[in-house]
């Protein structure tokens, strides 16, 4: 129930605004009409002056903001050029979007905030505003209803008056031909009403008067009917009822009814052979004893002095001239009764082309002004796209301007180290990619945009550390987008490597540590990858999918991949990237230390496999034999490899010897002892060799071995 009342209240408030505005307009028109009426009273007949007051009622029916090219308000309105409108419309959107500082988290619990429930907050109740709009609406409806009821009551009175009258006979009319229904009433009249059935009511006293008076009255009432004055009078009454709070409407209606009488007088006098004096005398005599009838009817009374005065003066203009003045002047006045015509809103294409012209006059070195104009141009191009075809001029101008500004600001930012220029360039790159996703240059634009965000991340390490990770992640997404746009593009391989490094910079080492989950029954339980580790793995795979086959950084990325897998004890995953890393890095002219680290990890991987399954001994043995042949074996950091390989080889041979029988077992242990004479378990190897020979029945060879041991 509340919403309908609020709607009516709003409607009432709008009605007040309309009433105030229309009162001003109709008041102004009434003053103009009254001035022209007075000036033309001796030159133009009343019939042709009546349209002047029609201005008031026509303006009443026109919209408040009806536009008129001849409005006098145009002189007070500053014309807006297309370029000015363009500038104004885009000011808000001109500032490029920059990264904002995030809200710092609270440290500790001393400042913990607890949200307050809405129900616990007490707000002072404010008094309900008086619905004055609703009251105004009700008052208007009430006043209109009263006036319309009065009009309906007048119609009822006319019906009753007709019922109480008798038809006039030929004897009553004494030769007059009114061409309408004529009725005779005891007291009422003279009156004229009705447009569907024109009717004249005459008082019985007038029937008994002389023929001249009767013919004069009939001529006047007949003039009303011929001019359709009763219909005009009824329409005026209805309009007054609907706009009753507008005072100029009342005054215009009153003056219009007077002009209806004057026009009827003029036509009646013309039929009365121009005897205006006699006509005026009859008018005075009838007006003295007549009673005004219902407002829906017109009669020969009211404003007698003015009407007689008007009859004394003949109009000086001819009928054509009067018609021209009577219709032309109101038309001109009405044409001025509106608000100034608004200039046609320029289309988005026109704005775009105008912005392109304006941008050409601003050098790119004036970065702030150029950025504002550039974003305005991009906004209007985007709007033109939504409206349809932006056209070649707008398209090419926007594309070239964005690309040129982004490129120049990019170079300037490297030369000056200004982060503001990086931000402007990055924003221009972003607008280009958004507006021209299918352009051939979008692949490179997204790559350069990623480079800029990388540079901003480096800058933020000192100035805004909380933004670093997000900038690196955004940079990675742009490198990925560049690859997706053109997997075979010029920068695809560079983007593939850059997205790996951006991902590594964004993910902190602590977040990559494996969780405690895994198989507790194993000495080396496999740990599942966490979300950030999975993202890194995806970046490594993406690199190998898109990087050039001869990219020298393949070994480096493979090392990162293998290292991550080894950290999570995902030994199966680690094998292939470690092999790729060792092969690729060992071929470099200067072997990096990560080649040694990769070799160490593979050695650990194979050792664990051998510990778990002795059948893996051959692979481990082959690898330990291969290592000294690699260039990385000579690296200064390969000390751990040098120390780890001999014990492993000794252990592999020991277990192989133990797996033999009799003489083969003895010979294997004897060879092992000979190969590693300085090994701490050299003597144990000889002991095992002697025992194996004893078990094979070769006691003599067993005694010889023990003799060497001094036993």
XYZ file of C-alpha atoms in Angstrom:
711
model
C 0.000 0.000 0.000
C 2.921 2.292 0.715
C 4.444 2.117 -2.766
C 1.300 3.331 -4.615
C 1.024 6.264 -2.196
C 4.677 7.138 -2.767
C 4.113 6.998 -6.519
C 1.135 9.325 -6.201
C 3.194 11.652 -4.025
C 5.899 11.808 -6.688
C 3.214 12.388 -9.327
C 1.838 15.260 -7.265
C 5.261 16.840 -6.941
C 5.656 16.630 -10.697
C 2.221 18.244 -11.088
C 3.348 21.189 -8.976
C 6.401 21.654 -11.165
C 4.216 21.514 -14.279
C 1.691 24.004 -12.874
C 4.379 26.518 -11.931
C 6.117 26.280 -15.283
C 2.947 26.360 -17.375
C 1.663 29.331 -15.396
C 4.755 31.276 -16.411
C 4.429 30.315 -20.058
C 0.669 30.912 -20.324
C 0.997 34.150 -18.377
C 3.587 35.432 -20.815
C 1.463 34.389 -23.789
C -1.621 36.002 -22.250
C 0.211 39.305 -21.901
C 1.342 39.137 -25.523
C -2.139 38.180 -26.707
C -3.757 40.969 -24.717
C -1.303 43.540 -26.081
C -1.881 42.440 -29.676
C -5.631 42.320 -29.078
C -5.612 45.909 -27.909
C -3.351 47.073 -30.733
C -5.437 45.372 -33.417
C -8.914 46.097 -32.065
C -9.649 48.760 -34.737
C -7.920 46.919 -37.563
C -8.875 43.264 -37.144
C -12.301 41.875 -36.325
C -12.969 39.959 -33.109
C -13.295 36.716 -35.049
C -9.685 37.024 -36.191
C -8.409 38.235 -32.825
C -9.823 35.190 -31.088
C -6.919 32.900 -32.180
C -4.565 35.098 -30.149
C -6.014 33.607 -26.969
C -5.902 30.169 -28.454
C -2.134 30.448 -27.878
C -2.687 30.022 -24.158
C -4.632 26.815 -24.590
C -2.369 25.377 -27.283
C 0.677 25.973 -25.051
C -1.213 24.241 -22.291
C -1.307 21.094 -24.402
C 2.325 21.209 -25.549
C 5.157 19.555 -23.564
C 6.925 21.772 -21.060
C 10.249 21.265 -22.850
C 8.792 21.824 -26.295
C 11.687 22.969 -28.431
C 11.312 26.023 -30.592
C 13.936 27.405 -32.965
C 12.582 30.947 -32.403
C 12.627 30.771 -28.604
C 13.773 34.065 -27.057
C 15.649 32.002 -24.483
C 18.177 31.133 -27.164
C 19.917 34.433 -26.497
C 20.618 33.317 -22.927
C 21.844 29.856 -23.858
C 25.484 29.378 -24.696
C 25.797 27.200 -27.785
C 27.828 24.060 -27.269
C 30.131 23.026 -30.039
C 30.677 19.407 -30.836
C 34.233 19.521 -29.568
C 33.155 21.108 -26.294
C 30.503 18.467 -25.812
C 33.040 15.792 -26.513
C 35.448 17.199 -23.978
C 32.802 17.442 -21.308
C 31.360 14.013 -21.884
C 34.614 12.206 -21.493
C 36.345 14.046 -18.667
C 35.316 11.520 -16.085
C 36.642 8.597 -18.105
C 39.858 10.246 -19.224
C 42.144 9.378 -16.297
C 43.778 6.055 -16.890
C 43.179 3.388 -14.325
C 46.207 2.822 -12.030
C 46.926 0.150 -9.497
C 45.868 1.223 -6.062
C 47.551 0.436 -2.783
C 45.769 -2.354 -0.964
C 44.552 -1.790 2.554
C 47.266 -2.988 4.949
C 46.317 -5.881 7.189
C 46.163 -5.333 10.915
C 49.055 -6.777 12.874
C 48.250 -8.975 15.833
C 44.918 -9.177 17.573
C 44.939 -5.927 19.491
C 43.112 -4.143 16.702
C 40.748 -6.897 15.669
C 37.471 -5.470 14.534
C 34.224 -7.248 15.192
C 31.374 -6.477 12.800
C 28.363 -4.999 14.501
C 25.062 -6.603 13.652
C 22.649 -4.302 11.921
C 19.991 -5.054 14.492
C 22.219 -3.868 17.323
C 22.738 -0.414 15.870
C 20.094 1.985 17.015
C 19.321 4.821 14.673
C 17.111 7.696 15.711
C 13.807 7.570 13.971
C 13.128 10.562 11.783
C 9.643 11.953 11.392
C 7.837 10.849 8.273
C 7.818 13.749 5.799
C 4.452 15.188 4.916
C 3.331 13.833 1.539
C 2.629 17.301 0.188
C 2.766 16.037 -3.390
C -0.117 13.678 -2.649
C -2.091 16.502 -1.032
C -1.570 18.722 -4.077
C -2.677 15.916 -6.375
C -5.822 15.358 -4.346
C -6.570 19.100 -4.328
C -6.198 19.279 -8.107
C -8.418 16.263 -8.623
C -11.007 17.733 -6.259
C -11.085 21.115 -7.990
C -11.329 19.503 -11.425
C -14.127 17.277 -10.262
C -16.089 20.267 -8.884
C -15.803 22.215 -12.136
C -16.727 19.220 -14.291
C -19.722 18.536 -12.065
C -20.789 22.157 -12.500
C -20.510 21.762 -16.272
C -22.613 18.609 -16.117
C -25.159 20.431 -13.978
C -25.376 23.188 -16.614
C -26.094 20.559 -19.236
C -28.862 19.216 -17.058
C -30.316 22.737 -16.677
C -30.291 23.166 -20.454
C -32.127 19.870 -20.806
C -34.718 21.000 -18.247
C -35.035 24.395 -19.934
C -35.643 22.662 -23.260
C -38.304 20.473 -21.712
C -40.092 23.526 -20.271
C -40.145 25.342 -23.632
C -42.414 25.058 -26.639
C -41.444 25.163 -30.311
C -41.764 28.570 -31.941
C -44.319 28.892 -34.735
C -43.987 30.756 -38.003
C -46.210 33.419 -36.547
C -43.869 33.738 -33.578
C -40.843 34.238 -35.867
C -42.659 36.673 -38.186
C -40.833 35.702 -41.355
C -37.377 35.087 -39.861
C -35.425 31.985 -40.948
C -33.035 31.036 -38.140
C -32.133 27.637 -39.679
C -32.089 26.058 -36.228
C -34.514 24.753 -33.689
C -36.188 27.721 -31.968
C -37.943 27.298 -28.611
C -40.000 29.744 -26.580
C -39.624 29.861 -22.791
C -41.568 31.900 -20.325
C -38.548 33.721 -18.897
C -35.218 32.231 -20.056
C -33.317 33.536 -23.040
C -32.218 34.584 -25.436
C -29.751 31.615 -25.544
C -27.943 29.528 -28.162
C -26.484 26.111 -27.451
C -25.852 22.687 -28.892
C -23.574 21.626 -31.744
C -25.234 18.374 -32.699
C -28.716 19.916 -32.557
C -28.343 23.733 -32.650
C -31.005 25.335 -30.505
C -32.140 28.919 -29.843
C -34.270 29.712 -26.812
C -36.230 32.996 -26.820
C -38.181 34.496 -23.910
C -41.932 34.910 -24.463
C -41.592 38.674 -23.938
C -39.303 38.873 -26.974
C -41.930 37.117 -29.114
C -44.346 39.818 -28.130
C -41.905 42.622 -29.028
C -41.523 44.290 -32.394
C -40.203 42.370 -35.400
C -37.002 44.426 -35.609
C -35.918 43.436 -32.109
C -36.806 39.800 -32.716
C -34.839 39.655 -35.969
C -31.856 41.320 -34.312
C -31.744 38.739 -31.533
C -32.191 35.836 -33.925
C -29.328 37.153 -36.090
C -27.020 37.254 -33.065
C -27.884 33.757 -31.835
C -27.766 32.352 -35.341
C -24.251 33.799 -35.705
C -23.184 31.866 -32.587
C -24.487 28.632 -34.027
C -22.948 29.194 -37.464
C -19.539 29.813 -35.887
C -19.827 26.729 -33.650
C -19.409 28.982 -30.638
C -21.241 26.639 -28.217
C -18.663 23.926 -28.910
C -15.840 26.424 -28.386
C -17.382 27.604 -25.139
C -17.727 24.018 -23.870
C -14.109 23.248 -24.777
C -12.934 26.331 -22.909
C -14.895 25.261 -19.860
C -13.330 21.776 -19.933
C -9.799 23.157 -20.279
C -10.372 25.556 -17.416
C -11.621 22.656 -15.288
C -8.484 20.605 -16.029
C -6.043 23.489 -15.486
C -7.975 25.394 -12.855
C -4.869 26.292 -10.746
C -3.416 28.164 -13.759
C -4.774 31.707 -13.471
C -3.880 32.802 -17.042
C -6.159 30.042 -18.355
C -9.152 31.549 -16.532
C -8.373 35.011 -17.840
C -7.828 33.784 -21.398
C -11.106 31.838 -21.323
C -12.993 34.857 -20.059
C -11.569 37.087 -22.774
C -12.253 34.428 -25.422
C -15.958 34.274 -24.456
C -16.112 38.064 -24.785
C -14.595 37.854 -28.277
C -17.151 35.178 -29.177
C -19.893 37.677 -28.360
C -18.118 40.446 -30.284
C -17.710 38.202 -33.314
C -21.413 37.294 -33.181
C -22.278 40.996 -32.885
C -20.197 41.783 -35.968
C -21.928 39.133 -38.025
C -25.396 40.103 -36.724
C -24.888 43.813 -37.506
C -23.778 42.852 -41.006
C -27.079 40.993 -41.431
C -28.897 43.941 -39.807
C -27.804 46.194 -42.649
C -25.125 47.805 -40.545
C -27.549 49.532 -38.212
C -25.295 49.309 -35.211
C -27.026 52.053 -33.252
C -30.353 50.266 -33.342
C -28.589 46.986 -32.621
C -26.879 48.555 -29.625
C -30.150 49.943 -28.303
C -31.779 46.531 -28.498
C -28.778 44.989 -26.775
C -29.044 47.485 -23.895
C -32.789 46.914 -23.491
C -32.434 43.110 -23.446
C -29.430 43.088 -21.193
C -31.284 45.149 -18.592
C -33.957 42.514 -18.080
C -32.192 39.271 -19.101
C -31.012 36.595 -16.732
C -27.690 34.845 -17.514
C -28.267 31.241 -18.491
C -26.014 28.213 -18.028
C -22.356 28.670 -19.029
C -22.777 25.979 -21.668
C -25.002 28.430 -23.587
C -24.304 31.808 -25.196
C -26.662 34.761 -24.873
C -27.141 38.390 -25.813
C -25.886 39.909 -22.552
C -22.637 40.796 -20.776
C -19.894 43.316 -21.626
C -22.497 45.545 -23.273
C -20.446 48.746 -23.068
C -17.384 47.198 -24.705
C -19.463 45.532 -27.385
C -21.302 48.723 -28.328
C -17.986 50.581 -28.429
C -16.550 47.947 -30.751
C -19.525 48.289 -33.121
C -18.839 51.994 -33.579
C -15.487 51.335 -35.285
C -15.212 49.541 -38.579
C -12.127 47.497 -39.209
C -9.719 49.079 -41.646
C -8.130 45.942 -43.096
C -9.659 43.744 -45.725
C -10.797 40.203 -44.969
C -7.696 38.563 -46.445
C -5.395 40.851 -44.532
C -7.319 40.216 -41.328
C -7.090 36.452 -41.835
C -3.372 36.754 -42.482
C -2.802 38.798 -39.346
C -5.234 36.732 -37.241
C -3.526 33.427 -38.087
C 0.025 34.535 -38.809
C 0.710 36.458 -35.631
C -0.429 33.686 -33.264
C 1.674 31.221 -35.233
C 4.763 33.380 -34.842
C 4.103 33.950 -31.160
C 3.561 30.223 -30.566
C 6.793 29.436 -32.372
C 8.549 31.570 -29.778
C 6.817 29.887 -26.841
C 9.286 27.069 -26.305
C 12.699 26.282 -25.008
C 15.669 26.710 -27.322
C 16.274 23.829 -29.682
C 19.119 21.703 -28.451
C 21.902 21.098 -30.915
C 21.902 17.595 -32.289
C 24.041 15.309 -30.187
C 27.071 14.325 -32.216
C 27.384 10.623 -32.918
C 30.071 8.545 -31.313
C 31.801 8.312 -34.704
C 31.842 12.107 -35.015
C 33.187 12.416 -31.497
C 35.841 9.841 -32.247
C 36.985 11.674 -35.383
C 36.980 15.005 -33.559
C 39.009 13.462 -30.731
C 41.499 12.128 -33.254
C 41.979 15.640 -34.649
C 42.370 17.070 -31.145
C 44.850 14.360 -30.164
C 47.040 15.105 -33.164
C 47.760 18.557 -31.733
C 49.023 17.210 -28.381
C 52.567 15.793 -28.443
C 53.102 12.397 -26.865
C 55.814 13.912 -24.699
C 53.071 15.889 -22.950
C 52.091 12.589 -21.377
C 49.335 13.687 -19.001
C 47.353 15.752 -21.521
C 47.948 13.188 -24.227
C 46.715 10.401 -21.941
C 43.480 12.254 -21.206
C 42.807 12.871 -24.892
C 43.835 9.327 -25.791
C 41.415 7.726 -23.360
C 38.643 10.009 -24.525
C 39.307 8.865 -28.083
C 39.273 5.215 -27.003
C 36.030 5.683 -25.076
C 34.266 7.179 -28.077
C 35.617 4.484 -30.378
C 34.257 1.848 -28.015
C 30.901 3.618 -27.965
C 30.937 3.798 -31.759
C 31.567 0.047 -31.859
C 28.503 -0.534 -29.700
C 26.395 1.689 -31.954
C 27.539 -0.056 -35.136
C 30.379 0.436 -37.593
C 32.871 3.031 -36.257
C 34.245 3.660 -39.735
C 37.762 3.366 -41.075
C 38.851 6.849 -39.978
C 37.850 6.341 -36.367
C 39.204 2.775 -36.299
C 42.615 3.594 -37.764
C 43.054 6.791 -35.751
C 42.294 5.038 -32.451
C 44.453 2.027 -33.253
C 47.468 4.023 -34.386
C 47.212 6.540 -31.540
C 47.078 3.853 -28.840
C 49.967 1.920 -30.354
C 52.155 4.987 -30.862
C 51.554 6.383 -27.374
C 52.103 3.029 -25.672
C 55.335 2.408 -27.581
C 56.807 5.855 -26.987
C 55.896 5.907 -23.305
C 57.396 2.427 -23.022
C 60.741 3.602 -24.424
C 60.690 6.772 -22.333
C 60.058 4.771 -19.172
C 63.202 2.702 -19.808
C 65.236 5.825 -20.462
C 63.971 7.755 -17.436
C 62.958 4.974 -15.063
C 59.650 6.774 -14.426
C 56.986 4.433 -13.125
C 54.247 6.892 -14.106
C 55.215 6.464 -17.765
C 55.154 2.702 -17.292
C 51.633 2.976 -15.930
C 50.470 5.137 -18.841
C 52.064 2.823 -21.373
C 50.620 -0.278 -19.720
C 47.175 1.266 -19.728
C 47.445 2.148 -23.419
C 48.554 -1.400 -24.205
C 45.575 -2.744 -22.267
C 43.107 -0.524 -24.136
C 44.603 -1.590 -27.448
C 44.241 -5.299 -26.647
C 40.685 -4.798 -25.396
C 39.532 -2.755 -28.391
C 41.453 -4.647 -31.095
C 41.654 -8.279 -29.930
C 41.979 -9.619 -33.481
C 44.617 -7.152 -34.635
C 47.906 -8.580 -35.903
C 49.845 -6.479 -33.395
C 47.874 -7.640 -30.354
C 50.302 -10.545 -29.851
C 53.278 -8.193 -29.482
C 51.249 -5.589 -27.566
C 50.348 -8.128 -24.891
C 53.963 -9.236 -24.653
C 55.214 -5.655 -24.205
C 52.452 -5.008 -21.710
C 53.685 -7.991 -19.687
C 57.224 -6.591 -19.846
C 56.002 -3.286 -18.447
C 54.191 -4.925 -15.559
C 57.367 -6.890 -14.848
C 59.285 -3.608 -14.692
C 56.626 -2.152 -12.414
C 56.929 -5.189 -10.140
C 60.683 -4.596 -9.876
C 60.018 -0.941 -9.053
C 57.394 -1.912 -6.481
C 59.882 -4.068 -4.545
C 61.195 -0.880 -2.955
C 58.150 1.390 -3.127
C 55.102 -0.851 -2.734
C 56.116 -4.413 -1.728
C 52.526 -5.485 -1.213
C 51.902 -5.058 -4.949
C 54.818 -7.132 -6.198
C 53.179 -10.568 -6.338
C 50.038 -9.264 -8.026
C 52.072 -7.409 -10.645
C 54.075 -10.527 -11.453
C 50.899 -12.608 -11.744
C 49.320 -10.030 -14.049
C 52.516 -10.044 -16.067
C 52.363 -13.848 -16.370
C 48.742 -13.704 -17.560
C 49.685 -11.221 -20.269
C 52.547 -13.419 -21.488
C 50.090 -16.320 -21.610
C 47.590 -14.196 -23.523
C 50.288 -13.245 -26.025
C 51.020 -16.929 -26.632
C 47.331 -17.763 -26.978
C 46.858 -14.921 -29.453
C 49.583 -16.255 -31.762
C 51.356 -19.474 -30.664
C 53.739 -19.148 -33.606
C 54.217 -15.414 -33.244
C 57.438 -13.462 -33.107
C 57.429 -13.237 -29.300
C 55.908 -16.627 -28.505
C 59.198 -18.192 -27.367
C 60.171 -15.135 -25.305
C 56.722 -15.016 -23.771
C 56.948 -18.707 -22.895
C 60.131 -18.139 -20.896
C 58.905 -14.853 -19.410
C 55.727 -16.443 -18.055
C 57.867 -19.067 -16.278
C 60.005 -16.444 -14.591
C 56.993 -14.286 -13.701
C 55.335 -17.291 -12.072
C 58.507 -18.106 -10.113
C 58.785 -14.532 -8.890
C 55.149 -14.421 -7.851
C 55.161 -17.647 -5.825
C 57.151 -17.529 -2.626
C 59.393 -20.497 -1.684
C 57.427 -21.183 1.483
C 54.268 -21.661 -0.550
C 56.016 -24.283 -2.670
C 57.090 -26.485 0.224
C 55.386 -29.857 0.244
C 52.812 -30.592 2.863
C 53.366 -33.231 5.522
C 51.013 -35.631 3.768
C 52.402 -38.721 2.080
C 53.004 -42.395 2.631
C 54.458 -42.638 6.129
C 55.562 -46.222 5.459
C 58.077 -44.984 2.874
C 61.445 -43.402 3.596
C 60.739 -40.957 0.773
C 56.959 -40.433 0.694
C 55.568 -38.629 -2.354
C 53.904 -35.339 -1.432
C 51.041 -33.908 -3.513
C 51.630 -30.610 -5.261
C 49.979 -27.578 -3.691
C 48.001 -25.003 -5.711
C 50.989 -22.729 -6.311
C 53.214 -25.658 -7.216
C 50.603 -26.794 -9.727
C 50.626 -23.307 -11.275
C 54.393 -23.471 -11.604
C 54.218 -26.913 -13.198
C 51.671 -25.572 -15.686
C 54.031 -22.734 -16.587
C 56.899 -25.200 -17.147
C 54.784 -27.368 -19.425
C 53.593 -24.305 -21.286
C 57.177 -23.279 -21.863
C 58.142 -26.589 -23.463
C 54.990 -26.490 -25.602
C 55.818 -23.103 -27.114
C 59.528 -22.335 -26.707
C 61.870 -22.773 -29.649
C 63.609 -26.143 -29.807
C 67.020 -24.424 -29.783
C 66.187 -22.020 -26.981
C 69.285 -22.044 -24.749
C 67.096 -21.629 -21.653
C 65.420 -25.023 -22.021
C 67.933 -26.603 -19.646
C 67.331 -23.932 -17.045
C 63.544 -24.410 -17.110
C 63.938 -28.174 -17.105
C 66.106 -27.838 -13.985
C 63.381 -25.794 -12.257
C 60.818 -28.428 -13.162
C 62.953 -31.313 -11.927
C 63.841 -29.461 -8.740
C 60.151 -28.865 -7.917
C 59.339 -32.533 -8.535
C 62.219 -33.689 -6.339
C 61.108 -31.369 -3.535
C 57.803 -33.253 -3.521
C 59.486 -36.703 -3.947
C 57.684 -37.043 -7.277
C 60.562 -39.060 -8.708
C 58.764 -40.240 -11.804
C 57.927 -36.639 -12.741
C 61.509 -35.562 -12.095
C 63.292 -38.035 -14.430
C 62.519 -36.439 -17.800
C 63.157 -32.774 -16.896
C 66.400 -33.688 -15.069
C 67.652 -35.596 -18.106
C 66.758 -32.588 -20.301
C 68.475 -30.212 -17.924
C 71.719 -32.262 -17.744
C 71.882 -32.764 -21.507
C 71.147 -29.127 -22.345
C 73.254 -27.460 -19.672
C 76.264 -29.730 -20.156
C 76.516 -28.602 -23.792
C 77.062 -24.961 -22.911
C 80.527 -23.508 -23.387
C 80.526 -22.575 -19.733
C 78.668 -25.136 -17.696
C 76.509 -23.456 -15.006
C 76.451 -24.752 -11.474
C 72.761 -25.732 -11.865
C 73.987 -28.452 -14.247
C 75.865 -29.965 -11.314
C 72.787 -29.588 -9.106
C 70.702 -31.397 -11.723
C 73.267 -34.213 -11.880
C 73.255 -34.501 -8.104
C 69.437 -34.714 -8.051
C 69.426 -37.425 -10.699
C 72.068 -39.335 -8.747
C 69.853 -39.137 -5.664
C 66.834 -40.210 -7.682
C 68.612 -43.316 -9.034
C 70.095 -44.127 -5.636
C 66.639 -44.087 -4.037
C 65.334 -46.289 -6.802
C 68.228 -48.753 -6.185
C 67.612 -48.768 -2.443
C 63.992 -49.591 -3.075
C 64.688 -52.143 -5.805
C 68.101 -53.732 -6.376
C 67.147 -54.321 -9.988
C 67.767 -50.622 -10.554
C 71.466 -51.109 -9.856
C 72.405 -51.369 -13.520
C 70.877 -47.967 -14.336
C 72.648 -46.398 -11.390
C 75.900 -48.050 -12.418
C 75.568 -46.815 -15.961
C 74.924 -43.281 -14.696
C 77.899 -43.271 -12.336
C 80.057 -44.464 -15.182
C 78.697 -41.739 -17.446
C 79.224 -38.854 -15.046
C 83.023 -38.544 -15.375
C 82.558 -38.192 -19.113
C 80.359 -35.084 -18.751
C 81.742 -31.556 -18.792
C 79.973 -30.782 -15.535
C 82.265 -33.339 -13.798
C 85.035 -30.774 -14.146
C 83.013 -27.975 -12.577
C 84.437 -26.555 -9.397
C 81.175 -27.232 -7.537
C 81.101 -30.947 -8.497
C 82.883 -31.977 -5.283
C 79.831 -33.745 -3.906
C 79.549 -35.789 -7.066
C 83.193 -36.769 -6.844
C 82.705 -37.872 -3.260
C 79.411 -39.689 -3.852
C 80.179 -41.746 -6.959
C 82.938 -44.075 -5.637
C 80.963 -45.266 -2.596
C 77.966 -45.888 -4.792
C 79.990 -47.862 -7.296
C 81.566 -49.839 -4.436
C 78.139 -50.572 -3.002
C 76.716 -51.656 -6.343
C 79.666 -54.014 -6.928
C 79.467 -55.395 -3.368
C 75.784 -56.301 -3.779
C 76.452 -57.743 -7.197
C 79.215 -59.907 -5.755
C 77.017 -61.049 -2.914
C 74.417 -62.168 -5.408
C 76.950 -64.580 -7.028
C 77.739 -68.192 -6.057
C 81.027 -69.960 -5.299
C 83.952 -69.064 -7.520
C 82.053 -66.191 -9.267
C 81.331 -64.635 -5.884
C 84.967 -64.945 -4.824
C 86.308 -63.445 -8.024
C 83.829 -60.514 -7.797
C 84.906 -59.663 -4.243
C 88.549 -60.053 -5.109
C 88.186 -57.651 -8.069
C 86.279 -55.187 -5.877
C 89.077 -55.148 -3.323
C 91.623 -54.647 -6.038
C 89.683 -51.774 -7.558
C 89.243 -49.917 -4.287
C 92.421 -50.648 -2.240
C 91.930 -47.636 -0.022
C 88.275 -48.247 0.752
C 87.458 -48.682 4.417
C 85.818 -52.000 3.660
C 88.683 -53.302 1.514
C 89.588 -55.976 4.052
C 85.929 -57.061 4.355
C 85.792 -57.560 0.597
C 88.834 -59.890 0.739
C 87.292 -61.815 3.619
C 84.112 -62.371 1.590
C 86.219 -63.436 -1.405
C 88.022 -66.111 0.686
C 84.777 -67.463 2.034
C 83.264 -67.674 -1.459
C 86.295 -69.658 -2.685
C 86.043 -71.996 0.351
C 82.400 -72.622 -0.466
C 83.392 -73.472 -4.031
C 86.109 -75.988 -2.763
C 88.994 -73.788 -3.897
C 90.738 -73.781 -0.478
C 94.133 -73.020 -1.902
C 92.968 -69.709 -3.376
C 91.170 -68.924 -0.162
C 94.409 -69.496 1.850
C 96.260 -67.217 -0.555
C 93.824 -64.385 0.050
C 94.040 -64.846 3.802
C 97.813 -64.846 3.538
C 97.651 -61.436 1.880
C 95.539 -60.278 4.784
C 98.217 -61.536 7.182
C 96.089 -64.225 8.634
